mmCIF file of C-alpha atoms in Angstrom:
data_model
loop_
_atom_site.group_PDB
_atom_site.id
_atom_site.type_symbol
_atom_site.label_atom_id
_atom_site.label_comp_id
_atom_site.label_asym_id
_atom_site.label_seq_id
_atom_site.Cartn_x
_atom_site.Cartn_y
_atom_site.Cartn_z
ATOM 1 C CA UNK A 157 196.930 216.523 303.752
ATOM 2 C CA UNK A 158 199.555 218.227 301.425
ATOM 3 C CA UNK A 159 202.261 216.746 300.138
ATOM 4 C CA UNK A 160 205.978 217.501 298.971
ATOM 5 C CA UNK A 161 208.329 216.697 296.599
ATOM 6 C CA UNK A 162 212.230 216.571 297.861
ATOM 7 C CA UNK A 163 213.001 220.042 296.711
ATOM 8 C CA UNK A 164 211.571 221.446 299.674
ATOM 9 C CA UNK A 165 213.703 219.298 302.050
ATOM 10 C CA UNK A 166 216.872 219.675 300.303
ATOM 11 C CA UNK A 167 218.418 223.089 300.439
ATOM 12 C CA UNK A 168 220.931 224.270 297.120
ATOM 13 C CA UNK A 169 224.730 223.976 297.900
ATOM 14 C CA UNK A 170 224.760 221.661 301.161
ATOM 15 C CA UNK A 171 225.600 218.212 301.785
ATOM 16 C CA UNK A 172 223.027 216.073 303.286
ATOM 17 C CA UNK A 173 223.190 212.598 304.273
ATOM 18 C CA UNK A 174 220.164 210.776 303.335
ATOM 19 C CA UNK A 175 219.973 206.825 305.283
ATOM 20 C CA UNK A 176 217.693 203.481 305.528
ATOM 21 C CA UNK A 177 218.245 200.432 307.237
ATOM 22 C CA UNK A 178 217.876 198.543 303.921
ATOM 23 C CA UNK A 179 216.021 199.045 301.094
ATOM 24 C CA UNK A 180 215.505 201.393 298.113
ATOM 25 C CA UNK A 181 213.644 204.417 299.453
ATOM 26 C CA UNK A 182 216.670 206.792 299.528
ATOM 27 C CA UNK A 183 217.064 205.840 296.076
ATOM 28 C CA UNK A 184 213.731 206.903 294.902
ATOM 29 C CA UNK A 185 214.029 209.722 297.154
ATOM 30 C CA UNK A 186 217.593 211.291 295.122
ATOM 31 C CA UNK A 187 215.931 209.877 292.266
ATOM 32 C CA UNK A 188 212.880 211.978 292.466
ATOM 33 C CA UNK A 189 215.540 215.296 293.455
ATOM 34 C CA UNK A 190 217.635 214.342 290.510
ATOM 35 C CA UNK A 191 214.506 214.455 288.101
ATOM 36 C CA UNK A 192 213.160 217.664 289.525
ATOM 37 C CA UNK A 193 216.288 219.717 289.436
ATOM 38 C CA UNK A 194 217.048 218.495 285.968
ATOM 39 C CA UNK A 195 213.883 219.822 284.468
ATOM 40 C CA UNK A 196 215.091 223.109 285.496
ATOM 41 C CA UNK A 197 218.577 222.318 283.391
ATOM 42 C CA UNK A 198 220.482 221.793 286.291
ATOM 43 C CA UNK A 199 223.224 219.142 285.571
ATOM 44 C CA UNK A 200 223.448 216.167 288.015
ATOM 45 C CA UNK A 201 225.862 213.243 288.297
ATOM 46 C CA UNK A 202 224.635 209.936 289.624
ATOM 47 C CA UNK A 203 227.159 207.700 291.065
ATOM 48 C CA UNK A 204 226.199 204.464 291.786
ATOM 49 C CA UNK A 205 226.713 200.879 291.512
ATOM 50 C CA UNK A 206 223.775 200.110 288.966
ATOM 51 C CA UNK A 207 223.394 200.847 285.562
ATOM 52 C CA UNK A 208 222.040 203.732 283.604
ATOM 53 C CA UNK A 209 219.049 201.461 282.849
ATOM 54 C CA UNK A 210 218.047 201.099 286.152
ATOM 55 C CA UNK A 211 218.278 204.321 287.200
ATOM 56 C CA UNK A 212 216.666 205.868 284.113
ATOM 57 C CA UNK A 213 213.662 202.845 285.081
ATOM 58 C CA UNK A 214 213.411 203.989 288.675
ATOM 59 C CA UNK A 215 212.954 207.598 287.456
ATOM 60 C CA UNK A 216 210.105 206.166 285.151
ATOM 61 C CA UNK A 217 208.565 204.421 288.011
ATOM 62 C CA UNK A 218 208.008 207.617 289.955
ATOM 63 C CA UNK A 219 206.369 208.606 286.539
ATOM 64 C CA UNK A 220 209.308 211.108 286.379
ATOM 65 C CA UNK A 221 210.757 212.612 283.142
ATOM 66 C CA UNK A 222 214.566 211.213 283.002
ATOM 67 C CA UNK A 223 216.248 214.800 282.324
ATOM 68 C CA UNK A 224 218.666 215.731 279.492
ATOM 69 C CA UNK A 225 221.477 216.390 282.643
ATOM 70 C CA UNK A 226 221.145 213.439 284.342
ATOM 71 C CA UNK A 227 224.653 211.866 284.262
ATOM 72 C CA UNK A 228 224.415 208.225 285.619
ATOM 73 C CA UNK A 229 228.173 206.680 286.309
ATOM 74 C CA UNK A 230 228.636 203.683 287.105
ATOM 75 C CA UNK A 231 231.403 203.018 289.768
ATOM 76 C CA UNK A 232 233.519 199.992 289.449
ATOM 77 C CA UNK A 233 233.695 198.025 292.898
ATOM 78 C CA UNK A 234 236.948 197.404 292.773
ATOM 79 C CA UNK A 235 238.590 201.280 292.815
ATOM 80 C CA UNK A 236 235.159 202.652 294.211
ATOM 81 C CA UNK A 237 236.395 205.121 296.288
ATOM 82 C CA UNK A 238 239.016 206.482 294.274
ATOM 83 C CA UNK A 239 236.594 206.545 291.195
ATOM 84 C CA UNK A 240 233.727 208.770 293.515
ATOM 85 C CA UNK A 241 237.056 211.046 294.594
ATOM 86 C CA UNK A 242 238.039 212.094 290.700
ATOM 87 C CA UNK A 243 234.322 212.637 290.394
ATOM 88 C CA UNK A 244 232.843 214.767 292.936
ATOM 89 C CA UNK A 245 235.245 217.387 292.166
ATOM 90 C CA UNK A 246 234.399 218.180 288.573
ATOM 91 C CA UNK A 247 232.843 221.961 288.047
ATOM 92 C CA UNK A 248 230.176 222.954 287.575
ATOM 93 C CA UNK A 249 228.398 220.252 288.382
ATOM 94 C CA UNK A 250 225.800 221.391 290.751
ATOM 95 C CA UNK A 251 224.019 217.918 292.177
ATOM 96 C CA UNK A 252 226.096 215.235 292.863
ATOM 97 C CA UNK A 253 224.168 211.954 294.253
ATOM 98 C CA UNK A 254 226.019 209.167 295.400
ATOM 99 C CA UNK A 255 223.959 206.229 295.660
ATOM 100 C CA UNK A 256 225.953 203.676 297.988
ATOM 101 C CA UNK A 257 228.180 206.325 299.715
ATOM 102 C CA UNK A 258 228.744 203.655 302.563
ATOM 103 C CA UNK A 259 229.614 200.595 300.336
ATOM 104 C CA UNK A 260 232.389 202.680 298.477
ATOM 105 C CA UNK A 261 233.881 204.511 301.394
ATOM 106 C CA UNK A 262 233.036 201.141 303.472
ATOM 107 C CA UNK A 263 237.100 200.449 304.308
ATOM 108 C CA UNK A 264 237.876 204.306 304.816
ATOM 109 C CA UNK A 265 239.755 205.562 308.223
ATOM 110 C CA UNK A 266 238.084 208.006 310.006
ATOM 111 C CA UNK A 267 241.005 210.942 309.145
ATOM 112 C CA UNK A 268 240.043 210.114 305.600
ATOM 113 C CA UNK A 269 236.501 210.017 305.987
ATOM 114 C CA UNK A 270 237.194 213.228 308.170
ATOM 115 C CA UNK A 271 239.249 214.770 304.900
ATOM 116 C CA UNK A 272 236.683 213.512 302.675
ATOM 117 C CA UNK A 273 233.599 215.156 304.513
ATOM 118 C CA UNK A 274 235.280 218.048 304.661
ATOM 119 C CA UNK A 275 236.531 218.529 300.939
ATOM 120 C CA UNK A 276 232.448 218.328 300.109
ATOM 121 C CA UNK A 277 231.663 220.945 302.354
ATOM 122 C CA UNK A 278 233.962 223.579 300.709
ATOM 123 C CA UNK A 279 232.891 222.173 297.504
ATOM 124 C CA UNK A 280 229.205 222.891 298.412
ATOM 125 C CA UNK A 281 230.180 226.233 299.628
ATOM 126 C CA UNK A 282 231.370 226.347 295.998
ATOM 127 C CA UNK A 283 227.910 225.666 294.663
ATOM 128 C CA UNK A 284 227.639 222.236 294.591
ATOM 129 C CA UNK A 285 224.796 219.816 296.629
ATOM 130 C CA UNK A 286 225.684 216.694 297.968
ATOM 131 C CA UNK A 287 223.015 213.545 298.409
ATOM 132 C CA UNK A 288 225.052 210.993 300.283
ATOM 133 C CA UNK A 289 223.287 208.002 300.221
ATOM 134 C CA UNK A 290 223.866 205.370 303.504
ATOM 135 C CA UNK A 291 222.428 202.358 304.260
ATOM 136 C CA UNK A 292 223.084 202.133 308.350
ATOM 137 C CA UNK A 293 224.824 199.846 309.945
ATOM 138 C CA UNK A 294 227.183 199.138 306.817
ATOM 139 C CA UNK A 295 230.063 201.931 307.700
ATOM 140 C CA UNK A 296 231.005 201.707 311.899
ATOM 141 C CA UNK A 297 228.760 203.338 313.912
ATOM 142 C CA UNK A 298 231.874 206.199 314.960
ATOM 143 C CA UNK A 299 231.893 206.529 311.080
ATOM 144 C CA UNK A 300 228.359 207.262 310.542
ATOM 145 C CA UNK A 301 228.320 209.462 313.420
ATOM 146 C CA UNK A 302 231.029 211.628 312.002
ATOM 147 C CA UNK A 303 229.078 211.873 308.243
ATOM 148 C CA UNK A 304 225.917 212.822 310.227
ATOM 149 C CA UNK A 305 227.438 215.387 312.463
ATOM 150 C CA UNK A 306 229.155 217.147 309.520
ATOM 151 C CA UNK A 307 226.606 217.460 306.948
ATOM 152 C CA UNK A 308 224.142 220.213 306.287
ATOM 153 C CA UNK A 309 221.221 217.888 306.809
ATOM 154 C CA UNK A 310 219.973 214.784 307.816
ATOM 155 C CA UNK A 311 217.384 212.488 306.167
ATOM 156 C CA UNK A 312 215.902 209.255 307.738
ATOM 157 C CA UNK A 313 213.690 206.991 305.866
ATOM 158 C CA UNK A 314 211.721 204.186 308.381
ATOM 159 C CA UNK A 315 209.713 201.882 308.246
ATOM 160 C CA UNK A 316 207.640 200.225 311.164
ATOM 161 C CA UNK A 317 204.875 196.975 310.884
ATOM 162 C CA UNK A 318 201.528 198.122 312.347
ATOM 163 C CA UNK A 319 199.278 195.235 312.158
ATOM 164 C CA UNK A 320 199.643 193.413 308.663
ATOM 165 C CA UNK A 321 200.725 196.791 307.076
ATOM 166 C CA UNK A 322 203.892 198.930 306.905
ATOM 167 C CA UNK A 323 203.990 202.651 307.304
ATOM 168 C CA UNK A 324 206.640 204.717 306.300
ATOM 169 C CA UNK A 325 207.922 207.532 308.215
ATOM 170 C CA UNK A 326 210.511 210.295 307.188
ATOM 171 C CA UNK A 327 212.298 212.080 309.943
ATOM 172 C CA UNK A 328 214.768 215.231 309.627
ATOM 173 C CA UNK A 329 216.613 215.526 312.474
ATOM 174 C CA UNK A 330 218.649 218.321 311.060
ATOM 175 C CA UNK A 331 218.315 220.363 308.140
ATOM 176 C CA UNK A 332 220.457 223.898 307.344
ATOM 177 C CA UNK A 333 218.039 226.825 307.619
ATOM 178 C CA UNK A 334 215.006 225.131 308.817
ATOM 179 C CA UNK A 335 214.007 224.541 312.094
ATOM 180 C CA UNK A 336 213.912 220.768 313.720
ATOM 181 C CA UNK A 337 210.559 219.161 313.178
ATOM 182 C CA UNK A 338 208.713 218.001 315.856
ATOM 183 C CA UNK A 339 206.961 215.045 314.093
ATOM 184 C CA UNK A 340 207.901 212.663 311.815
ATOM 185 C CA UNK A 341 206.352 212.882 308.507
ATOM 186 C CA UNK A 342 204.424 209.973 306.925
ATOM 187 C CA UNK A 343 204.877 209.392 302.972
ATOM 188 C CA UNK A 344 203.766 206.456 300.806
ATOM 189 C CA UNK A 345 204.934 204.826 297.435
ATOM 190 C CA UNK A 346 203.058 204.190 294.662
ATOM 191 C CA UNK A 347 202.390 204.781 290.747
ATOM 192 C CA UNK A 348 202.180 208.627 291.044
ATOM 193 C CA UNK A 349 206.097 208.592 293.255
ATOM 194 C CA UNK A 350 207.158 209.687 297.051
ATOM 195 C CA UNK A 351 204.522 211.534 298.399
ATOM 196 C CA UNK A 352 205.729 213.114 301.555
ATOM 197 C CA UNK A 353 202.803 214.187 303.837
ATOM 198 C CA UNK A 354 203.454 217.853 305.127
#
């Protein structure tokens, strides 16, 4: 079985929407991207509710190399949308993870959402890649539907109890350039990171 590291899911200069039901897989997941564009020099900006300790630990728990260009912000609850706005437009900034995109944009109309999806596509036609970060069921479901129909890609992280164990599953709906899969993909955590079965 061969396995893959996000770079080969997650095409330069798109926006992709990356979801769980709960949990900290998606984090690991634009973690593990973050850390592997980095080593090539590539700046990224993290924006997130955490600190730049944790995120710097979960990058050492994947056994990961925290690069020189990794930019964690940390977004204040209270102006959280406004503070991701005046930050996703800065240039020259190729990666741009935001880790609880459905907590900060959580009380957004759908025009703004709308606006907002759209402002990160031309900004990605611009050069710059997206990793919106949702956990479902936190933004209405019209709202989620909207970020998933406009973005380059789609990312699912599941996982289902078979017997006394859980298996995880990783399903890409949709992904610019690449043709739909016809099988979910298996992938386990542990000491060596996200292995994603191929």
């Amino acid at each position: 079985m061969d396995f893959a590291s996000g770079l080969e899911i997650v095409p330069e200069k798109s926006v992709v929407c990356i979801e769980e039901t709960s949990g900290n897989i998606k984090s690991l997941f634009a973690s593990m991207i973050s850390s592997e564009r980095g080593k090539k020099g590539i700046a990224v900006n993290y924006l997130t509710l955490r600190n730049r300790e944790e995120i710097h630990n979960q990058i050492g728990q994947l056994r990961l190399k925290v690069p020189e260009k990794l930019r964690v912000i940390t977004i204040s609850p209270q102006n959280s949308a406004q503070d991701v706005l005046s930050l996703i437009y800065e240039p020259d900034i190729p990666l741009i993870v935001i880790d609880g995109f459905s907590v900060f944009f959580s009380e957004y109309s759908f025009a703004d959402l709308y606006t907002l999806m759209f402002r990160m596509i031309s900004a990605s036609q611009n050069g710059t890649t997206f990793l919106l970060l949702v956990d479902r069921g936190v933004l209405p479901e019209r709202h989620e539907n909207l970020v998933r129909a406009m973005a380059d890609g789609v990312v699912e992280f599941t996982i289902v109890p078979e017997g006394d164990k859980l298996k995880h599953y990783l399903n890409i709906p949709k992904m610019r350039g690449a043709f739909p899969r016809d099988k979910m993909l298996t992938f386990t955590v542990n000491e060596e990171g996200l292995l994603i079965a191929t």
